[in-house]
Amino acid sequence: MLTASVGHPVERDVSGGGTAAPTTSRATVAPGGEGGHQPQRPRIRVLDGLRLLAALMVVSYHYFGFVSMPTAYGWLGVELFFLISGFVICMSSMGHTVGQFMTSRIVRLFPAYWFGVLLTSAVLLIWQVRKPPSLAEIAANLTMLQGGIGVRRIDGVYWTLWVELRFYLLFSAVVWFGVTYRRAVVFCVAWLFGAVLTMKTPGVANTVLVSEWAPYFIAGIAFFLIHRYGQTLLLWGLVGVCFLLSANHVVGLAVGWNKASGRADLPGWPAALVLALFFALMAAVALGWLRLDWKWLSVAGALTYPLYLIHQYIGGTVLAELADLPYLPLRLGLIVVMLVAAWCIHRFVERPAARLMRPALVRAIGALDRVDVPVAGPSRLRRPRQGQ
């Protein structure tokens, strides 16, 4: 397995293929744990379709690799994921407290992730097509924090989850005070400048600010603000700056990865072209030009995360074990199997786990939303003696 610094496409190794309303203040929103209901928002189903497109791009990259020009740039699906994430996280956190925000993220991310870690570990331990994980590595990966402590990932695609977690942590500061247009814009501008200043300086600041990937999330947030509040020169300026920074980023990644993979003949400019298409699609969503309300898109969106979690190393193991089968039918059939497996994980793991976890998390995290929380347990103060 080729390795490189976090975020370089070399980390996205080809495994067996080719030769993922105005808000109120914090004090006035019904806190989690107090019976408050989270606001219901109309679902933008076209984003579910775009998420599945992004996942299938990454899957095609890992299964077909550099066999053709389109699949050679399939790794760009991750950049589309980050754009959508910025849009959706800002949209879904409006009117929510930080406790509700944390609860929704934990319930959304961890059940399928835990299952994916255990399933992938079992496959790698049984077939050992690549180095099997140790028990210590499996335990560390279950926290989703392995990227921060330098522990080997159970599956290569998990590097993106470490990126997402840091984005959630940063944005939770906005959620704490209440997501408004002004606060979101100030956050985006401040984060963009901080990211640019630390982008080429490895260290704690670079890690905390997610500097390499910040422009994608910021552009996604700006697209949501355009969708919610209308277009302004400031928001389009943010989008434009983020696009230029991101285009430079993906061209550099494409050139370096193509060269490292023995395909120096593949140019970097198609990566910028694909990225421009992503930005155009997100702009169309933000402006209301791209309206697809097909109900099956919600199912497609539900499959995306489980598919992303299990496809790479498990799929690579299957491709290695069945390498004698016809090339194209094997890979197309594997994609279908992975989609079915993703549906099963969503239906029989994610949904039941969410029903069990949410009430407990609401009780546990709801205290974050209350300003004055009495300290549980016996008082630490000395009790007065009689007569005093």
C-alpha positions as a Python dict, from the first residue, in 0.01 Angstrom:
ca = {
    (1, 'M'): (0, 0, 0),
    (2, 'L'): (134, 339, -100),
    (3, 'T'): (118, 604, 168),
    (4, 'A'): (153, 979, 180),
    (5, 'S'): (54, 1276, 390),
    (6, 'V'): (-312, 1301, 488),
    (7, 'G'): (-532, 1397, 197),
    (8, 'H'): (-299, 1298, -86),
    (9, 'P'): (-469, 1064, -334),
    (10, 'V'): (-196, 807, -266),
    (11, 'E'): (-394, 732, 50),
    (12, 'R'): (-688, 641, -168),
    (13, 'D'): (-511, 328, -282),
    (14, 'V'): (-666, 102, -542),
    (15, 'S'): (-751, -212, -349),
    (16, 'G'): (-774, -496, -590),
    (17, 'G'): (-914, -277, -863),
    (18, 'G'): (-775, -155, -1182),
    (19, 'T'): (-462, -299, -1184),
    (20, 'A'): (-1602, 849, 32),
    (21, 'A'): (-3499, 2945, 899),
    (22, 'P'): (-3344, 3188, 1113),
    (23, 'T'): (-3236, 3041, 1439),
    (24, 'T'): (-3307, 3139, 1794),
    (25, 'S'): (-3044, 3185, 2057),
    (26, 'R'): (-2907, 2889, 2246),
    (27, 'A'): (-3110, 2973, 2553),
    (28, 'T'): (-3447, 2977, 2374),
    (29, 'V'): (-3425, 2653, 2180),
    (30, 'A'): (-3582, 2351, 2346),
    (31, 'P'): (-3286, 2161, 2482),
    (32, 'G'): (-3223, 1797, 2416),
    (33, 'G'): (-3336, 1586, 2704),
    (34, 'E'): (-3622, 1823, 2788),
    (35, 'G'): (-3866, 1685, 2537),
    (36, 'G'): (-3790, 1947, 2274),
    (37, 'H'): (-3855, 1846, 1916),
    (38, 'Q'): (-3599, 1920, 1652),
    (39, 'P'): (-3732, 2136, 1369),
    (40, 'Q'): (-3846, 1945, 1062),
    (41, 'R'): (-3701, 2063, 732),
    (42, 'P'): (-3800, 1967, 379),
    (43, 'R'): (-3553, 1714, 244),
    (44, 'I'): (-3352, 1822, -60),
    (45, 'R'): (-3356, 1484, -231),
    (46, 'V'): (-3126, 1588, -514),
    (47, 'L'): (-2845, 1604, -258),
    (48, 'D'): (-2910, 1238, -176),
    (49, 'G'): (-2863, 1158, -543),
    (50, 'L'): (-2540, 1357, -555),
    (51, 'R'): (-2413, 1174, -248),
    (52, 'L'): (-2473, 838, -416),
    (53, 'L'): (-2299, 969, -729),
    (54, 'A'): (-1999, 1066, -516),
    (55, 'A'): (-1991, 724, -350),
    (56, 'L'): (-2013, 539, -681),
    (57, 'M'): (-1728, 752, -817),
    (58, 'V'): (-1506, 647, -528),
    (59, 'V'): (-1614, 283, -563),
    (60, 'S'): (-1538, 286, -937),
    (61, 'Y'): (-1195, 432, -864),
    (62, 'H'): (-1113, 156, -618),
    (63, 'Y'): (-1251, -123, -839),
    (64, 'F'): (-1138, -5, -1183),
    (65, 'G'): (-856, 237, -1107),
    (66, 'F'): (-669, 367, -1410),
    (67, 'V'): (-829, 135, -1665),
    (68, 'S'): (-1018, 429, -1817),
    (69, 'M'): (-1002, 807, -1802),
    (70, 'P'): (-1332, 853, -1606),
    (71, 'T'): (-1254, 599, -1332),
    (72, 'A'): (-899, 733, -1296),
    (73, 'Y'): (-1051, 1051, -1153),
    (74, 'G'): (-1315, 878, -943),
    (75, 'W'): (-1134, 978, -624),
    (76, 'L'): (-1281, 1324, -675),
    (77, 'G'): (-1605, 1188, -531),
    (78, 'V'): (-1455, 1269, -191),
    (79, 'E'): (-1437, 1638, -281),
    (80, 'L'): (-1806, 1627, -375),
    (81, 'F'): (-1880, 1463, -38),
    (82, 'F'): (-1711, 1753, 142),
    (83, 'L'): (-1904, 2014, -58),
    (84, 'I'): (-2233, 1843, 24),
    (85, 'S'): (-2130, 1804, 388),
    (86, 'G'): (-2078, 2179, 429),
    (87, 'F'): (-2422, 2246, 279),
    (88, 'V'): (-2607, 1979, 480),
    (89, 'I'): (-2441, 2039, 817),
    (90, 'C'): (-2516, 2411, 807),
    (91, 'M'): (-2874, 2345, 695),
    (92, 'S'): (-2947, 2072, 950),
    (93, 'S'): (-2795, 2260, 1246),
    (94, 'M'): (-3003, 2576, 1211),
    (95, 'G'): (-3235, 2611, 1508),
    (96, 'H'): (-3059, 2329, 1690),
    (97, 'T'): (-2865, 2332, 2011),
    (98, 'V'): (-2514, 2196, 2038),
    (99, 'G'): (-2649, 1894, 2226),
    (100, 'Q'): (-2893, 1816, 1946),
    (101, 'F'): (-2617, 1868, 1691),
    (102, 'M'): (-2381, 1627, 1870),
    (103, 'T'): (-2656, 1369, 1918),
    (104, 'S'): (-2752, 1375, 1551),
    (105, 'R'): (-2390, 1335, 1439),
    (106, 'I'): (-2317, 1046, 1675),
    (107, 'V'): (-2636, 860, 1582),
    (108, 'R'): (-2569, 920, 1212),
    (109, 'L'): (-2203, 820, 1207),
    (110, 'F'): (-2124, 553, 1461),
    (111, 'P'): (-2363, 254, 1427),
    (112, 'A'): (-2274, 182, 1063),
    (113, 'Y'): (-1912, 272, 1129),
    (114, 'W'): (-1877, 27, 1420),
    (115, 'F'): (-2034, -246, 1210),
    (116, 'G'): (-1805, -159, 919),
    (117, 'V'): (-1493, -171, 1136),
    (118, 'L'): (-1584, -512, 1278),
    (119, 'L'): (-1692, -658, 943),
    (120, 'T'): (-1383, -533, 761),
    (121, 'S'): (-1158, -657, 1042),
    (122, 'A'): (-1317, -1002, 1024),
    (123, 'V'): (-1268, -1020, 647),
    (124, 'L'): (-905, -909, 671),
    (125, 'L'): (-833, -1155, 954),
    (126, 'I'): (-991, -1449, 771),
    (127, 'W'): (-854, -1399, 419),
    (128, 'Q'): (-540, -1192, 493),
    (129, 'V'): (-509, -1051, 140),
    (130, 'R'): (-343, -753, 309),
    (131, 'K'): (-186, -717, 654),
    (132, 'P'): (-455, -806, 909),
    (133, 'P'): (-527, -555, 1187),
    (134, 'S'): (-425, -614, 1546),
    (135, 'L'): (-673, -604, 1832),
    (136, 'A'): (-521, -273, 1946),
    (137, 'E'): (-573, -124, 1599),
    (138, 'I'): (-933, -246, 1589),
    (139, 'A'): (-1000, -95, 1932),
    (140, 'A'): (-848, 240, 1832),
    (141, 'N'): (-1045, 245, 1507),
    (142, 'L'): (-1372, 196, 1692),
    (143, 'T'): (-1324, 544, 1840),
    (144, 'M'): (-1297, 701, 1491),
    (145, 'L'): (-1002, 898, 1629),
    (146, 'Q'): (-726, 679, 1487),
    (147, 'G'): (-623, 954, 1247),
    (148, 'G'): (-538, 1182, 1537),
    (149, 'I'): (-313, 932, 1716),
    (150, 'G'): (-141, 785, 1412),
    (151, 'V'): (-295, 436, 1429),
    (152, 'R'): (-331, 243, 1103),
    (153, 'R'): (-681, 258, 958),
    (154, 'I'): (-882, -63, 931),
    (155, 'D'): (-1001, 61, 591),
    (156, 'G'): (-831, 317, 370),
    (157, 'V'): (-1140, 535, 323),
    (158, 'Y'): (-1164, 611, 695),
    (159, 'W'): (-924, 903, 657),
    (160, 'T'): (-1218, 1116, 541),
    (161, 'L'): (-1404, 1056, 868),
    (162, 'W'): (-1118, 1219, 1062),
    (163, 'V'): (-1155, 1519, 829),
    (164, 'E'): (-1531, 1531, 886),
    (165, 'L'): (-1499, 1504, 1264),
    (166, 'R'): (-1271, 1807, 1274),
    (167, 'F'): (-1517, 2002, 1060),
    (168, 'Y'): (-1799, 1913, 1300),
    (169, 'L'): (-1590, 2025, 1596),
    (170, 'L'): (-1518, 2361, 1435),
    (171, 'F'): (-1876, 2419, 1328),
    (172, 'S'): (-2010, 2324, 1672),
    (173, 'A'): (-1875, 2661, 1791),
    (174, 'V'): (-2127, 2830, 1562),
    (175, 'V'): (-2401, 2592, 1672),
    (176, 'W'): (-2325, 2671, 2038),
    (177, 'F'): (-2418, 3037, 1986),
    (178, 'G'): (-2693, 2961, 1734),
    (179, 'V'): (-2650, 2938, 1357),
    (180, 'T'): (-2742, 3264, 1188),
    (181, 'Y'): (-2649, 3413, 853),
    (182, 'R'): (-2402, 3659, 1007),
    (183, 'R'): (-2233, 3403, 1231),
    (184, 'A'): (-2203, 3152, 948),
    (185, 'V'): (-2046, 3410, 716),
    (186, 'V'): (-1802, 3534, 981),
    (187, 'F'): (-1710, 3173, 1057),
    (188, 'C'): (-1646, 3099, 688),
    (189, 'V'): (-1431, 3407, 631),
    (190, 'A'): (-1228, 3354, 948),
    (191, 'W'): (-1183, 2983, 880),
    (192, 'L'): (-1078, 3042, 519),
    (193, 'F'): (-809, 3292, 618),
    (194, 'G'): (-688, 3066, 897),
    (195, 'A'): (-674, 2769, 662),
    (196, 'V'): (-479, 2961, 398),
    (197, 'L'): (-228, 3084, 657),
    (198, 'T'): (-165, 2731, 787),
    (199, 'M'): (-212, 2524, 471),
    (200, 'K'): (160, 2479, 405),
    (201, 'T'): (264, 2473, 770),
    (202, 'P'): (226, 2125, 923),
    (203, 'G'): (139, 2139, 1290),
    (204, 'V'): (-144, 2164, 1539),
    (205, 'A'): (-305, 2468, 1375),
    (206, 'N'): (-308, 2296, 1036),
    (207, 'T'): (-467, 1987, 1191),
    (208, 'V'): (-730, 2176, 1391),
    (209, 'L'): (-829, 2401, 1100),
    (210, 'V'): (-847, 2112, 852),
    (211, 'S'): (-655, 2348, 627),
    (212, 'E'): (-622, 2130, 319),
    (213, 'W'): (-994, 2060, 296),
    (214, 'A'): (-1147, 2377, 445),
    (215, 'P'): (-1234, 2539, 106),
    (216, 'Y'): (-1470, 2253, 16),
    (217, 'F'): (-1668, 2274, 341),
    (218, 'I'): (-1674, 2654, 330),
    (219, 'A'): (-1805, 2653, -27),
    (220, 'G'): (-2075, 2408, 80),
    (221, 'I'): (-2181, 2637, 365),
    (222, 'A'): (-2187, 2936, 128),
    (223, 'F'): (-2405, 2742, -116),
    (224, 'F'): (-2653, 2669, 163),
    (225, 'L'): (-2661, 3036, 266),
    (226, 'I'): (-2737, 3126, -97),
    (227, 'H'): (-3013, 2866, -95),
    (228, 'R'): (-3157, 2987, 237),
    (229, 'Y'): (-3110, 3365, 222),
    (230, 'G'): (-3052, 3445, -145),
    (231, 'Q'): (-2743, 3526, -343),
    (232, 'T'): (-2509, 3809, -256),
    (233, 'L'): (-2175, 3923, -393),
    (234, 'L'): (-2008, 3824, -65),
    (235, 'L'): (-2135, 3466, -81),
    (236, 'W'): (-2043, 3424, -447),
    (237, 'G'): (-1704, 3574, -367),
    (238, 'L'): (-1655, 3306, -101),
    (239, 'V'): (-1757, 3036, -347),
    (240, 'G'): (-1522, 3175, -612),
    (241, 'V'): (-1220, 3192, -384),
    (242, 'C'): (-1290, 2841, -255),
    (243, 'F'): (-1319, 2709, -610),
    (244, 'L'): (-988, 2860, -718),
    (245, 'L'): (-810, 2721, -412),
    (246, 'S'): (-977, 2381, -458),
    (247, 'A'): (-898, 2364, -830),
    (248, 'N'): (-531, 2428, -761),
    (249, 'H'): (-549, 2161, -492),
    (250, 'V'): (-704, 1884, -704),
    (251, 'V'): (-479, 1948, -1004),
    (252, 'G'): (-176, 1907, -778),
    (253, 'L'): (-321, 1589, -631),
    (254, 'A'): (-401, 1447, -974),
    (255, 'V'): (-56, 1515, -1118),
    (256, 'G'): (121, 1369, -815),
    (257, 'W'): (-100, 1062, -790),
    (258, 'N'): (-94, 985, -1162),
    (259, 'K'): (283, 1004, -1162),
    (260, 'A'): (318, 790, -848),
    (261, 'S'): (87, 528, -1000),
    (262, 'G'): (281, 503, -1323),
    (263, 'R'): (28, 700, -1528),
    (264, 'A'): (216, 1024, -1580),
    (265, 'D'): (47, 1042, -1921),
    (266, 'L'): (-280, 1134, -1751),
    (267, 'P'): (-307, 1514, -1718),
    (268, 'G'): (-418, 1707, -1411),
    (269, 'W'): (-663, 1942, -1584),
    (270, 'P'): (-956, 1694, -1596),
    (271, 'A'): (-961, 1703, -1215),
    (272, 'A'): (-1027, 2078, -1227),
    (273, 'L'): (-1296, 2022, -1490),
    (274, 'V'): (-1474, 1762, -1275),
    (275, 'L'): (-1449, 1994, -975),
    (276, 'A'): (-1602, 2278, -1179),
    (277, 'L'): (-1892, 2045, -1262),
    (278, 'F'): (-1940, 1974, -890),
    (279, 'F'): (-1948, 2345, -808),
    (280, 'A'): (-2195, 2403, -1093),
    (281, 'L'): (-2423, 2127, -962),
    (282, 'M'): (-2413, 2269, -610),
    (283, 'A'): (-2484, 2618, -746),
    (284, 'A'): (-2786, 2478, -932),
    (285, 'V'): (-2910, 2320, -608),
    (286, 'A'): (-2853, 2644, -416),
    (287, 'L'): (-3044, 2850, -671),
    (288, 'G'): (-3330, 2602, -696),
    (289, 'W'): (-3258, 2517, -1058),
    (290, 'L'): (-3197, 2147, -988),
    (291, 'R'): (-3514, 2008, -834),
    (292, 'L'): (-3552, 1631, -824),
    (293, 'D'): (-3810, 1506, -577),
    (294, 'W'): (-3803, 1137, -660),
    (295, 'K'): (-3861, 938, -342),
    (296, 'W'): (-3609, 669, -436),
    (297, 'L'): (-3334, 931, -401),
    (298, 'S'): (-3386, 920, -25),
    (299, 'V'): (-3313, 547, -36),
    (300, 'A'): (-3008, 619, -248),
    (301, 'G'): (-2887, 869, 10),
    (302, 'A'): (-2936, 614, 288),
    (303, 'L'): (-2714, 363, 104),
    (304, 'T'): (-2427, 606, 54),
    (305, 'Y'): (-2259, 598, 395),
    (306, 'P'): (-2267, 217, 449),
    (307, 'L'): (-2151, 163, 89),
    (308, 'Y'): (-1861, 399, 139),
    (309, 'L'): (-1759, 232, 467),
    (310, 'I'): (-1741, -127, 345),
    (311, 'H'): (-1651, -113, -23),
    (312, 'Q'): (-1273, -67, -33),
    (313, 'Y'): (-1086, -333, 163),
    (314, 'I'): (-1368, -589, 161),
    (315, 'G'): (-1414, -529, -211),
    (316, 'G'): (-1041, -551, -269),
    (317, 'T'): (-1032, -885, -88),
    (318, 'V'): (-1317, -1021, -303),
    (319, 'L'): (-1145, -903, -622),
    (320, 'A'): (-820, -1067, -518),
    (321, 'E'): (-987, -1397, -422),
    (322, 'L'): (-1194, -1410, -743),
    (323, 'A'): (-933, -1267, -977),
    (324, 'D'): (-981, -1551, -1228),
    (325, 'L'): (-1337, -1443, -1306),
    (326, 'P'): (-1408, -1211, -1602),
    (327, 'Y'): (-1288, -858, -1524),
    (328, 'L'): (-1593, -643, -1600),
    (329, 'P'): (-1874, -877, -1479),
    (330, 'L'): (-1688, -937, -1152),
    (331, 'R'): (-1660, -566, -1074),
    (332, 'L'): (-2010, -474, -1184),
    (333, 'G'): (-2152, -767, -989),
    (334, 'L'): (-1951, -664, -683),
    (335, 'I'): (-2094, -312, -697),
    (336, 'V'): (-2446, -458, -697),
    (337, 'V'): (-2359, -684, -402),
    (338, 'M'): (-2215, -388, -212),
    (339, 'L'): (-2529, -182, -273),
    (340, 'V'): (-2744, -466, -138),
    (341, 'A'): (-2513, -502, 163),
    (342, 'A'): (-2534, -125, 222),
    (343, 'W'): (-2914, -145, 225),
    (344, 'C'): (-2901, -430, 477),
    (345, 'I'): (-2669, -231, 703),
    (346, 'H'): (-2901, 68, 685),
    (347, 'R'): (-3213, -139, 750),
    (348, 'F'): (-3088, -379, 1014),
    (349, 'V'): (-2802, -189, 1181),
    (350, 'E'): (-2839, 187, 1144),
    (351, 'R'): (-3212, 221, 1200),
    (352, 'P'): (-3245, -10, 1504),
    (353, 'A'): (-2927, 135, 1660),
    (354, 'A'): (-3055, 489, 1613),
    (355, 'R'): (-3379, 403, 1796),
    (356, 'L'): (-3179, 264, 2087),
    (357, 'M'): (-2907, 527, 2101),
    (358, 'R'): (-3098, 849, 2054),
    (359, 'P'): (-3293, 856, 2384),
    (360, 'A'): (-2982, 769, 2585),
    (361, 'L'): (-2776, 1033, 2406),
    (362, 'V'): (-3047, 1295, 2452),
    (363, 'R'): (-3036, 1233, 2827),
    (364, 'A'): (-2656, 1224, 2839),
    (365, 'I'): (-2579, 1522, 2613),
    (366, 'G'): (-2888, 1732, 2684),
    (367, 'A'): (-2717, 1890, 2985),
    (368, 'L'): (-2491, 2081, 2744),
    (369, 'D'): (-2795, 2282, 2637),
    (370, 'R'): (-2891, 2396, 2985),
    (371, 'V'): (-2716, 2702, 3121),
    (372, 'D'): (-2744, 2611, 3489),
    (373, 'V'): (-2695, 2241, 3553),
    (374, 'P'): (-2690, 2124, 3915),
    (375, 'V'): (-2389, 1911, 4002),
    (376, 'A'): (-2496, 1553, 4067),
    (377, 'G'): (-2378, 1365, 4373),
    (378, 'P'): (-2294, 1478, 4725),
    (379, 'S'): (-2194, 1837, 4778),
    (380, 'R'): (-1825, 1909, 4810),
    (381, 'L'): (-1897, 2193, 5057),
    (382, 'R'): (-1846, 2135, 5428),
    (383, 'R'): (-2181, 2094, 5597),
    (384, 'P'): (-2232, 2344, 5880),
    (385, 'R'): (-2226, 2211, 6234),
    (386, 'Q'): (-2524, 2244, 6457),
    (387, 'G'): (-2536, 2579, 6623),
    (388, 'Q'): (-2330, 2755, 6357),
}
